[in-house]
Coordinates of N, CA, C and O in Angstrom, one line a residue:
I1 N 66.2 112.1 51.2 CA 67.5 112.5 51.7 C 68.6 111.6 51.1 O 68.4 110.4 51.0
L2 N 69.7 112.2 50.7 CA 70.7 111.4 50.1 C 72.0 112.2 50.2 O 72.0 113.4 50.6
G3 N 73.1 111.5 49.9 CA 74.4 112.1 50.0 C 75.3 111.6 51.1 O 74.8 111.1 52.1
P4 N 76.6 111.7 51.0 CA 77.5 111.1 52.0 C 77.4 111.8 53.3 O 77.8 111.2 54.3
G5 N 76.9 113.0 53.4 CA 76.8 113.7 54.7 C 75.6 113.4 55.5 O 75.4 113.9 56.6
A6 N 74.6 112.7 54.9 CA 73.3 112.6 55.6 C 73.4 111.8 56.9 O 72.8 112.1 57.9
E7 N 74.3 110.8 56.9 CA 74.4 110.0 58.1 C 75.8 110.1 58.8 O 76.1 109.5 59.7
A8 N 76.6 111.0 58.2 CA 78.0 111.2 58.7 C 78.0 111.9 60.1 O 77.2 112.8 60.4
R9 N 79.0 111.5 60.9 CA 79.2 112.2 62.1 C 80.4 113.1 61.9 O 81.4 112.7 61.4
Y10 N 80.3 114.4 62.3 CA 81.4 115.3 62.1 C 82.1 115.7 63.4 O 83.0 116.4 63.4
C11 N 81.5 115.3 64.5 CA 82.1 115.7 65.8 C 83.2 114.7 66.2 O 83.8 114.8 67.3
E12 N 83.4 113.7 65.4 CA 84.5 112.7 65.7 C 85.9 113.3 65.4 O 86.0 114.2 64.6
S13 N 86.8 112.8 66.1 CA 88.2 113.3 65.9 C 88.8 112.7 64.7 O 89.0 111.5 64.7
W14 N 89.2 113.5 63.8 CA 90.1 113.0 62.7 C 91.4 113.7 62.8 O 92.2 113.4 63.7
M15 N 91.6 114.7 62.0 CA 92.8 115.5 62.1 C 92.4 117.0 62.1 O 92.9 117.8 61.4
G16 N 91.3 117.3 62.9 CA 90.7 118.6 62.8 C 91.4 119.6 63.7 O 90.9 120.7 63.9
G17 N 92.5 119.2 64.4 CA 93.2 120.2 65.2 C 92.3 120.7 66.4 O 91.8 119.9 67.2
S18 N 92.1 122.0 66.5 CA 91.3 122.5 67.6 C 89.9 122.1 67.5 O 89.1 122.4 68.5
S19 N 89.4 121.6 66.4 CA 88.0 121.1 66.4 C 87.8 119.7 66.8 O 86.7 119.2 66.7
R20 N 88.8 119.1 67.4 CA 88.7 117.7 67.9 C 87.9 117.7 69.2 O 88.3 118.3 70.2
V21 N 86.7 117.2 69.1 CA 85.8 117.1 70.3 C 85.2 115.7 70.4 O 85.1 115.0 69.4
W22 N 84.8 115.3 71.5 CA 84.2 114.0 71.8 C 82.9 114.2 72.5 O 82.8 114.1 73.8
P23 N 81.8 114.6 71.8 CA 80.6 114.9 72.5 C 79.9 113.6 73.0 O 80.2 112.5 72.5
P24 N 79.0 113.7 74.0 CA 78.3 112.5 74.5 C 77.4 111.9 73.5 O 77.1 110.7 73.5
Y25 N 77.0 112.6 72.5 CA 76.1 112.1 71.4 C 76.2 113.1 70.2 O 76.7 114.2 70.4
E26 N 75.7 112.7 69.1 CA 75.6 113.6 67.9 C 74.3 113.2 67.1 O 74.1 112.1 66.8
I27 N 73.5 114.2 66.9 CA 72.3 114.1 66.0 C 72.8 114.4 64.6 O 73.1 115.5 64.3
T28 N 72.8 113.4 63.7 CA 73.2 113.5 62.3 C 72.0 114.2 61.6 O 70.9 114.2 62.1
P29 N 72.3 114.7 60.4 CA 71.2 115.3 59.6 C 70.0 114.3 59.4 O 68.9 114.7 59.5
W30 N 70.4 113.1 59.1 CA 69.3 112.1 58.9 C 68.5 111.9 60.1 O 67.3 111.8 60.1
C31 N 69.1 111.8 61.3 CA 68.4 111.6 62.5 C 67.5 112.8 62.8 O 66.4 112.6 63.2
G32 N 68.0 114.0 62.6 CA 67.2 115.2 62.8 C 66.0 115.3 61.9 O 64.9 115.6 62.4
L33 N 66.2 115.0 60.7 CA 65.1 115.1 59.7 C 64.1 113.9 60.0 O 62.9 114.1 59.9
S34 N 64.5 112.7 60.2 CA 63.6 111.6 60.5 C 62.9 111.8 61.8 O 61.7 111.5 61.9
E35 N 63.5 112.5 62.8 CA 62.8 112.8 64.0 C 61.7 113.8 63.8 O 60.6 113.7 64.3
A36 N 62.0 114.8 62.9 CA 61.0 115.9 62.7 C 59.9 115.4 61.7 O 58.8 115.9 61.9
L37 N 60.2 114.6 60.7 CA 59.2 114.2 59.7 C 58.7 112.8 59.8 O 57.7 112.5 59.1
G38 N 59.3 112.0 60.7 CA 58.8 110.6 60.8 C 58.8 109.9 59.5 O 59.8 109.9 58.8
P39 N 57.6 109.2 59.1 CA 57.6 108.4 57.9 C 57.6 109.2 56.6 O 57.6 108.6 55.6
N40 N 57.5 110.5 56.7 CA 57.5 111.4 55.5 C 58.8 111.7 54.9 O 59.0 112.5 54.0
V41 N 59.9 111.0 55.4 CA 61.2 111.2 54.9 C 61.9 109.9 54.8 O 61.6 109.0 55.5
A42 N 62.7 109.8 53.7 CA 63.4 108.5 53.5 C 64.9 108.8 53.0 O 65.1 109.8 52.3
L43 N 65.7 107.9 53.3 CA 67.1 107.9 52.9 C 67.1 107.1 51.6 O 66.8 105.9 51.6
V44 N 67.4 107.7 50.5 CA 67.3 107.0 49.1 C 68.6 107.2 48.3 O 69.4 108.0 48.6
D45 N 68.7 106.3 47.3 CA 69.7 106.4 46.3 C 69.2 107.2 45.1 O 70.0 107.8 44.4
D46 N 67.9 107.0 44.8 CA 67.3 107.7 43.6 C 66.2 108.6 44.0 O 65.1 108.1 44.5
P47 N 66.3 109.9 43.9 CA 65.3 110.8 44.4 C 64.1 111.1 43.5 O 63.3 111.9 43.8
I48 N 64.1 110.4 42.3 CA 63.1 110.8 41.3 C 61.7 110.8 41.7 O 60.9 111.7 41.3
L49 N 61.3 110.0 42.6 CA 59.9 109.9 43.1 C 59.6 110.8 44.3 O 58.4 110.9 44.7
A50 N 60.6 111.4 44.8 CA 60.4 112.3 46.0 C 59.8 113.6 45.7 O 59.9 114.1 44.6
H51 N 59.2 114.2 46.7 CA 58.7 115.6 46.6 C 59.8 116.6 46.4 O 59.7 117.5 45.6
A52 N 60.9 116.4 47.1 CA 62.1 117.2 47.1 C 63.3 116.3 47.4 O 63.2 115.3 48.1
A53 N 64.4 116.7 46.8 CA 65.7 116.0 47.1 C 66.6 116.9 48.0 O 66.9 118.0 47.6
V54 N 66.9 116.4 49.2 CA 67.8 117.1 50.0 C 69.2 116.4 50.0 O 69.2 115.2 50.5
L55 N 70.2 117.0 49.6 CA 71.5 116.4 49.3 C 72.5 116.9 50.3 O 72.7 118.1 50.3
F56 N 73.1 116.1 51.1 CA 74.1 116.5 52.1 C 75.5 116.1 51.6 O 75.8 115.0 51.4
V57 N 76.3 117.2 51.3 CA 77.6 117.0 50.9 C 78.6 117.9 51.7 O 78.1 118.8 52.4
G58 N 79.8 117.8 51.5 CA 80.8 118.6 52.2 C 82.1 117.9 52.5 O 82.5 117.0 51.8
L59 N 82.8 118.5 53.4 CA 84.1 118.0 53.8 C 84.1 117.4 55.2 O 83.3 117.9 56.1
D60 N 85.0 116.5 55.5 CA 85.2 116.0 56.8 C 86.6 116.5 57.3 O 87.3 117.3 56.6
H61 N 87.1 116.0 58.4 CA 88.4 116.4 58.9 C 89.6 115.6 58.5 O 90.6 115.6 59.1
R62 N 89.4 114.8 57.5 CA 90.5 114.0 57.0 C 91.5 114.9 56.2 O 91.2 115.9 55.7
C63 N 92.8 114.4 56.2 CA 93.8 115.1 55.4 C 93.4 115.3 54.0 O 92.9 114.4 53.4
G64 N 93.6 116.5 53.5 CA 93.2 116.8 52.1 C 91.8 117.3 52.0 O 91.4 117.8 50.9
Q65 N 91.1 117.3 53.1 CA 89.7 117.9 53.0 C 89.7 119.1 53.9 O 90.1 120.2 53.5
E66 N 89.5 118.9 55.2 CA 89.5 120.1 56.1 C 90.2 119.7 57.4 O 89.6 119.1 58.3
S67 N 91.5 120.0 57.4 CA 92.3 119.5 58.5 C 93.4 120.6 58.8 O 93.8 121.3 57.9
E68 N 93.8 120.6 60.0 CA 94.9 121.5 60.4 C 96.2 120.9 60.1 O 97.3 121.5 60.2
S69 N 96.2 119.6 59.8 CA 97.5 118.9 59.6 C 98.0 118.9 58.1 O 99.1 118.6 57.9
C70 N 97.1 119.3 57.2 CA 97.5 119.3 55.8 C 96.5 120.2 55.0 O 95.4 120.3 55.3
D71 N 97.0 120.8 54.0 CA 96.2 121.8 53.2 C 95.4 121.0 52.2 O 95.7 119.9 51.7
R72 N 94.3 121.7 51.8 CA 93.5 121.3 50.7 C 94.1 121.7 49.4 O 94.8 122.8 49.3
S73 N 94.0 120.9 48.4 CA 94.6 121.2 47.1 C 93.7 122.0 46.2 O 94.1 122.5 45.1
T74 N 92.4 122.1 46.6 CA 91.4 122.7 45.7 C 90.3 123.2 46.6 O 90.1 122.8 47.7
L75 N 89.5 124.2 46.1 CA 88.3 124.7 46.7 C 87.1 123.8 46.4 O 86.0 124.0 46.9
Q76 N 87.2 122.9 45.5 CA 86.1 122.1 45.0 C 85.7 121.0 46.0 O 86.6 120.5 46.8
L77 N 84.5 120.6 45.9 CA 84.0 119.4 46.6 C 84.7 118.2 46.0 O 85.2 118.3 44.9
P78 N 84.8 117.1 46.7 CA 85.3 115.9 46.1 C 84.6 115.6 44.8 O 83.3 115.8 44.8
A79 N 85.2 115.1 43.8 CA 84.6 114.9 42.5 C 83.3 114.1 42.5 O 82.4 114.4 41.8
E80 N 83.3 113.1 43.3 CA 82.1 112.2 43.4 C 80.9 113.0 43.9 O 79.8 112.7 43.6
Q81 N 81.2 113.9 44.8 CA 80.1 114.7 45.4 C 79.6 115.7 44.3 O 78.3 116.0 44.2
A82 N 80.5 116.4 43.6 CA 80.0 117.3 42.5 C 79.2 116.5 41.5 O 78.2 117.0 41.0
A83 N 79.7 115.3 41.2 CA 78.9 114.5 40.2 C 77.5 114.1 40.7 O 76.6 114.1 40.0
L84 N 77.5 113.9 42.0 CA 76.2 113.5 42.6 C 75.2 114.7 42.6 O 74.0 114.6 42.2
I85 N 75.7 115.9 42.8 CA 74.9 117.1 42.7 C 74.4 117.3 41.3 O 73.2 117.6 41.1
A86 N 75.3 117.1 40.3 CA 74.9 117.2 38.9 C 73.8 116.2 38.5 O 72.8 116.6 37.9
S87 N 74.0 115.0 38.9 CA 73.0 114.0 38.5 C 71.6 114.1 39.3 O 70.6 114.0 38.7
V88 N 71.7 114.5 40.6 CA 70.4 114.7 41.3 C 69.7 115.9 40.8 O 68.5 115.9 40.6
S89 N 70.4 117.0 40.6 CA 69.7 118.2 40.2 C 69.2 118.1 38.8 O 68.2 118.7 38.4
K90 N 69.8 117.3 38.0 CA 69.3 117.0 36.6 C 68.0 116.2 36.7 O 67.0 116.4 35.9
A91 N 68.0 115.2 37.6 CA 66.8 114.3 37.8 C 65.7 115.0 38.5 O 64.5 114.6 38.4
H92 N 66.0 115.9 39.4 CA 64.9 116.5 40.3 C 65.1 118.0 40.4 O 66.1 118.5 40.8
S93 N 64.0 118.7 40.0 CA 64.1 120.2 40.0 C 64.1 120.8 41.3 O 64.4 122.0 41.5
R94 N 63.6 120.1 42.4 CA 63.6 120.6 43.7 C 64.7 120.0 44.5 O 64.5 119.2 45.5
T95 N 65.9 120.3 44.2 CA 67.1 119.8 44.9 C 67.6 120.9 45.8 O 67.9 122.0 45.4
V96 N 67.8 120.5 47.1 CA 68.4 121.4 48.1 C 69.7 120.8 48.4 O 69.8 119.6 48.8
V97 N 70.8 121.6 48.3 CA 72.1 121.1 48.7 C 72.5 121.7 50.1 O 72.4 122.9 50.3
V98 N 72.8 120.8 51.0 CA 73.2 121.2 52.3 C 74.7 121.0 52.4 O 75.2 119.8 52.3
L99 N 75.5 122.1 52.5 CA 76.9 122.0 52.6 C 77.3 121.9 54.1 O 76.9 122.7 54.9
I100 N 78.2 120.9 54.4 CA 78.7 120.7 55.7 C 80.2 120.9 55.5 O 80.9 120.0 55.0
A101 N 80.7 122.0 56.0 CA 82.1 122.4 55.8 C 82.4 123.6 56.7 O 81.5 124.2 57.2
G102 N 83.7 123.8 56.9 CA 84.1 124.9 57.7 C 84.9 126.0 57.0 O 85.4 126.9 57.7
S103 N 84.9 126.0 55.7 CA 85.6 127.0 54.9 C 85.0 127.1 53.5 O 84.2 126.2 53.2
P104 N 85.4 128.1 52.8 CA 84.8 128.3 51.4 C 85.0 127.1 50.5 O 86.0 126.4 50.6
L105 N 84.0 126.8 49.7 CA 84.0 125.8 48.7 C 83.6 126.5 47.4 O 82.7 127.4 47.4
S106 N 84.2 126.1 46.3 CA 83.7 126.7 45.0 C 82.4 126.0 44.7 O 82.2 124.8 45.0
M107 N 81.5 126.7 44.0 CA 80.2 126.1 43.7 C 79.9 126.3 42.2 O 78.9 127.0 41.9
E108 N 80.7 125.7 41.4 CA 80.4 125.7 39.9 C 79.0 125.2 39.6 O 78.4 125.6 38.6
W109 N 78.5 124.3 40.4 CA 77.2 123.7 40.3 C 76.0 124.5 40.8 O 74.9 124.2 40.6
L110 N 76.3 125.7 41.3 CA 75.3 126.6 41.9 C 74.1 126.9 41.0 O 72.9 126.8 41.4
P111 N 74.3 127.2 39.7 CA 73.2 127.5 38.9 C 72.2 126.3 38.7 O 71.1 126.5 38.2
Q112 N 72.6 125.1 39.0 CA 71.8 123.9 38.8 C 70.9 123.6 39.9 O 70.0 122.7 39.8
V113 N 71.0 124.3 41.0 CA 70.1 124.0 42.2 C 69.4 125.2 42.7 O 70.0 126.3 42.6
P114 N 68.2 125.1 43.1 CA 67.4 126.2 43.5 C 67.7 126.7 45.0 O 67.4 127.8 45.3
A115 N 68.4 125.8 45.8 CA 68.6 126.2 47.2 C 69.9 125.6 47.7 O 70.2 124.4 47.5
V116 N 70.6 126.4 48.5 CA 71.8 125.9 49.2 C 71.8 126.3 50.6 O 71.5 127.5 50.9
L117 N 72.1 125.4 51.5 CA 72.1 125.8 53.0 C 73.5 125.4 53.4 O 74.0 124.3 53.3
L118 N 74.2 126.4 54.0 CA 75.5 126.2 54.6 C 75.3 125.9 56.0 O 74.9 126.7 56.8
A119 N 75.6 124.6 56.4 CA 75.4 124.2 57.8 C 76.7 124.3 58.7 O 76.7 124.1 59.9
W120 N 77.8 124.7 58.0 CA 79.1 124.7 58.7 C 79.3 123.3 59.3 O 78.9 122.3 58.7
Y121 N 80.0 123.2 60.4 CA 80.1 121.9 61.2 C 79.1 122.2 62.4 O 79.5 122.9 63.3
P122 N 77.9 121.7 62.3 CA 76.9 122.2 63.2 C 76.9 121.6 64.7 O 76.1 122.0 65.5
G123 N 77.8 120.7 65.0 CA 77.9 120.3 66.4 C 77.0 119.1 66.7 O 76.3 118.6 65.8
M124 N 76.9 118.8 68.0 CA 76.2 117.6 68.4 C 74.7 117.6 68.2 O 74.0 116.6 68.0
E125 N 74.1 118.8 68.1 CA 72.6 119.0 67.9 C 72.4 119.4 66.4 O 71.3 119.8 66.1
G126 N 73.4 119.3 65.6 CA 73.3 119.8 64.3 C 72.2 119.3 63.4 O 71.6 120.0 62.6
G127 N 71.9 118.0 63.5 CA 70.8 117.4 62.7 C 69.5 118.0 63.0 O 68.7 118.3 62.1
R128 N 69.2 118.3 64.3 CA 68.0 119.0 64.7 C 68.0 120.4 64.1 O 66.9 120.9 63.7
A129 N 69.1 121.1 64.2 CA 69.2 122.5 63.8 C 68.9 122.6 62.3 O 68.2 123.4 61.8
I130 N 69.6 121.7 61.5 CA 69.4 121.6 60.1 C 67.9 121.3 59.7 O 67.4 122.0 58.8
A131 N 67.3 120.4 60.4 CA 65.9 120.1 60.2 C 65.0 121.3 60.4 O 64.2 121.6 59.6
R132 N 65.3 122.1 61.5 CA 64.5 123.3 61.8 C 64.6 124.3 60.7 O 63.7 125.0 60.3
M133 N 65.8 124.4 60.1 CA 66.0 125.4 59.1 C 65.4 125.0 57.8 O 64.7 125.7 57.1
L134 N 65.5 123.7 57.4 CA 64.9 123.2 56.2 C 63.4 123.2 56.2 O 62.8 123.4 55.2
L135 N 62.8 123.0 57.4 CA 61.4 123.0 57.5 C 60.8 124.4 57.8 O 59.6 124.5 57.9
G136 N 61.6 125.4 57.8 CA 61.1 126.8 58.0 C 60.8 127.2 59.4 O 60.2 128.3 59.6
D137 N 61.2 126.4 60.4 CA 61.0 126.8 61.8 C 61.8 128.0 62.2 O 61.5 128.7 63.1
V138 N 63.0 128.0 61.7 CA 64.0 129.2 61.9 C 64.6 129.6 60.6 O 64.6 128.8 59.6
S139 N 65.0 130.8 60.5 CA 65.6 131.4 59.3 C 67.1 131.3 59.4 O 67.7 131.8 60.3
P140 N 67.7 130.7 58.3 CA 69.2 130.6 58.3 C 69.7 132.0 57.7 O 70.3 132.0 56.6
S141 N 69.5 133.0 58.4 CA 69.7 134.4 57.8 C 71.0 135.0 58.3 O 71.2 136.2 58.2
G142 N 71.9 134.3 58.9 CA 73.2 134.9 59.3 C 74.0 135.3 58.2 O 73.9 135.0 57.0
K143 N 75.0 136.2 58.5 CA 75.9 136.7 57.5 C 77.2 135.8 57.5 O 77.7 135.3 58.5
L144 N 77.7 135.5 56.3 CA 78.9 134.7 56.2 C 80.1 135.5 56.6 O 80.3 136.6 56.3
P145 N 81.0 134.9 57.4 CA 82.2 135.5 57.9 C 83.3 135.4 56.8 O 84.4 136.0 57.0
V146 N 83.1 134.7 55.7 CA 84.0 134.6 54.7 C 83.3 134.7 53.3 O 82.1 134.6 53.3
T147 N 84.0 135.0 52.3 CA 83.5 135.0 50.9 C 83.7 133.7 50.3 O 84.8 133.1 50.3
F148 N 82.6 133.2 49.6 CA 82.7 131.9 48.9 C 82.8 132.3 47.4 O 81.8 132.7 46.8
P149 N 84.0 132.2 46.8 CA 84.1 132.5 45.4 C 83.4 131.4 44.5 O 83.4 130.3 45.0
R150 N 82.9 131.8 43.4 CA 82.2 130.8 42.6 C 83.3 129.7 42.1 O 83.0 128.6 41.9
E151 N 84.5 130.2 41.8 CA 85.6 129.4 41.5 C 86.9 130.0 42.0 O 86.9 131.2 42.3
L152 N 88.0 129.2 42.0 CA 89.2 129.7 42.6 C 89.7 130.9 41.9 O 90.2 131.8 42.6
G153 N 89.6 131.0 40.6 CA 90.1 132.2 39.9 C 89.4 133.5 40.2 O 89.9 134.6 39.9
D154 N 88.2 133.4 40.9 CA 87.5 134.6 41.4 C 88.2 135.3 42.6 O 88.0 136.4 42.9
S155 N 89.1 134.6 43.2 CA 89.8 135.1 44.3 C 91.0 135.9 43.8 O 91.8 135.4 43.0
P156 N 91.3 137.1 44.3 CA 92.4 137.9 43.8 C 93.7 137.3 44.1 O 94.7 137.5 43.4
A157 N 93.8 136.5 45.1 CA 95.1 135.8 45.5 C 95.4 134.7 44.5 O 96.5 134.1 44.5
H158 N 94.5 134.3 43.7 CA 94.7 133.2 42.8 C 94.5 133.5 41.3 O 94.1 132.7 40.5
R159 N 94.7 134.8 41.0 CA 94.5 135.3 39.6 C 95.6 134.8 38.7 O 95.4 134.6 37.5
T160 N 96.8 134.8 39.2 CA 98.0 134.4 38.3 C 98.9 133.5 38.9 O 98.8 133.2 40.2
Q161 N 99.8 132.9 38.2 CA 100.8 132.0 38.7 C 101.7 132.8 39.7 O 102.2 132.2 40.7
R162 N 101.9 134.0 39.5 CA 102.7 134.9 40.3 C 102.1 135.0 41.7 O 102.9 134.9 42.7
T163 N 100.8 135.1 41.8 CA 100.2 135.3 43.2 C 100.0 134.0 43.9 O 99.9 133.9 45.1
Y164 N 99.7 132.9 43.1 CA 99.6 131.6 43.7 C 99.8 130.6 42.6 O 99.1 130.7 41.6
P165 N 100.6 129.6 42.7 CA 101.4 129.2 43.9 C 102.8 130.0 44.1 O 103.5 129.7 45.0
G166 N 103.0 131.0 43.2 CA 104.2 131.7 43.3 C 105.2 131.3 42.2 O 105.0 130.4 41.5
V167 N 106.3 132.1 42.1 CA 107.3 131.9 41.1 C 108.6 131.8 41.9 O 108.9 132.7 42.7
D168 N 109.4 130.8 41.6 CA 110.7 130.6 42.3 C 110.6 130.6 43.8 O 111.3 131.3 44.5
W169 N 109.6 130.0 44.3 CA 109.3 129.9 45.8 C 108.9 131.2 46.4 O 109.0 131.3 47.6
T170 N 108.5 132.1 45.6 CA 108.1 133.4 46.1 C 106.6 133.7 45.7 O 106.3 133.7 44.5
V171 N 105.8 134.0 46.7 CA 104.4 134.4 46.4 C 104.3 135.9 46.5 O 104.9 136.5 47.4
H172 N 103.7 136.5 45.5 CA 103.6 138.0 45.4 C 102.2 138.4 45.8 O 101.2 137.9 45.2
Y173 N 102.1 139.3 46.7 CA 100.8 139.8 47.1 C 100.5 141.1 46.4 O 100.9 142.2 46.8
D174 N 99.9 140.9 45.2 CA 99.6 142.0 44.3 C 98.3 142.7 44.4 O 97.9 143.6 43.7
E175 N 97.5 142.2 45.4 CA 96.1 142.7 45.6 C 96.0 144.2 46.1 O 95.0 144.8 46.0
G176 N 97.1 144.7 46.7 CA 97.0 146.0 47.3 C 96.0 146.1 48.4 O 95.9 145.2 49.2
V177 N 95.1 147.1 48.4 CA 94.1 147.2 49.4 C 92.9 146.3 49.1 O 92.0 146.2 50.0
S178 N 92.9 145.6 48.0 CA 91.8 144.7 47.7 C 92.0 143.3 48.2 O 91.6 142.3 47.6
V179 N 92.8 143.2 49.2 CA 93.0 141.8 49.8 C 91.8 141.3 50.5 O 91.0 142.0 51.1
G180 N 91.6 140.0 50.3 CA 90.5 139.3 51.0 C 89.1 139.8 50.6 O 88.9 140.0 49.5
Y181 N 88.3 140.0 51.6 CA 86.9 140.4 51.4 C 86.8 141.7 50.6 O 85.8 142.0 50.0
R182 N 87.7 142.6 50.8 CA 87.6 143.9 50.1 C 87.5 143.8 48.6 O 86.9 144.6 48.0
H183 N 88.1 142.8 48.1 CA 88.1 142.6 46.6 C 86.6 142.3 46.2 O 86.2 142.7 45.1
F184 N 85.9 141.6 47.0 CA 84.5 141.2 46.7 C 83.5 142.3 46.9 O 82.3 142.1 46.5
D185 N 83.8 143.3 47.7 CA 82.8 144.4 47.9 C 82.5 145.2 46.7 O 83.2 145.4 45.9

């Protein structure tokens, strides 16, 4: 197990707006997996000797990541997390990326990993839920309520300078009926 999200708490209040909660406890991904696997799981910096590498990355509720108080400037993961995915997937062919986020992220690194699990912000029992999905006890077979473009340019709203960020303070909605998810169908 590795990555900045393995031991992170996501139920804490940052600048998440309506997602600000103070639960009585929170089971982190590391706690959930260590509870389920006992001594068969370790938090490591170098996964090369592991049977599989499970990498926890994503966004938190700080400004510039996922917050109601300020916008994200990109759909990409923070650069250090993308670099971590690249280095771990290069070193280990069995790399699973667990994304913890509440909105679409571009996944230029997707061809480098055999499995991705979107955990959203899983709440106070999230670590146990993630462990159950990773271990095959339950199927993460839900449908996404949003489309995750491979890169920002795949979104019809971001095709040209005219559609985003706009020209002379005016954004033009040129998608017609292909706005949003309809473009991806």
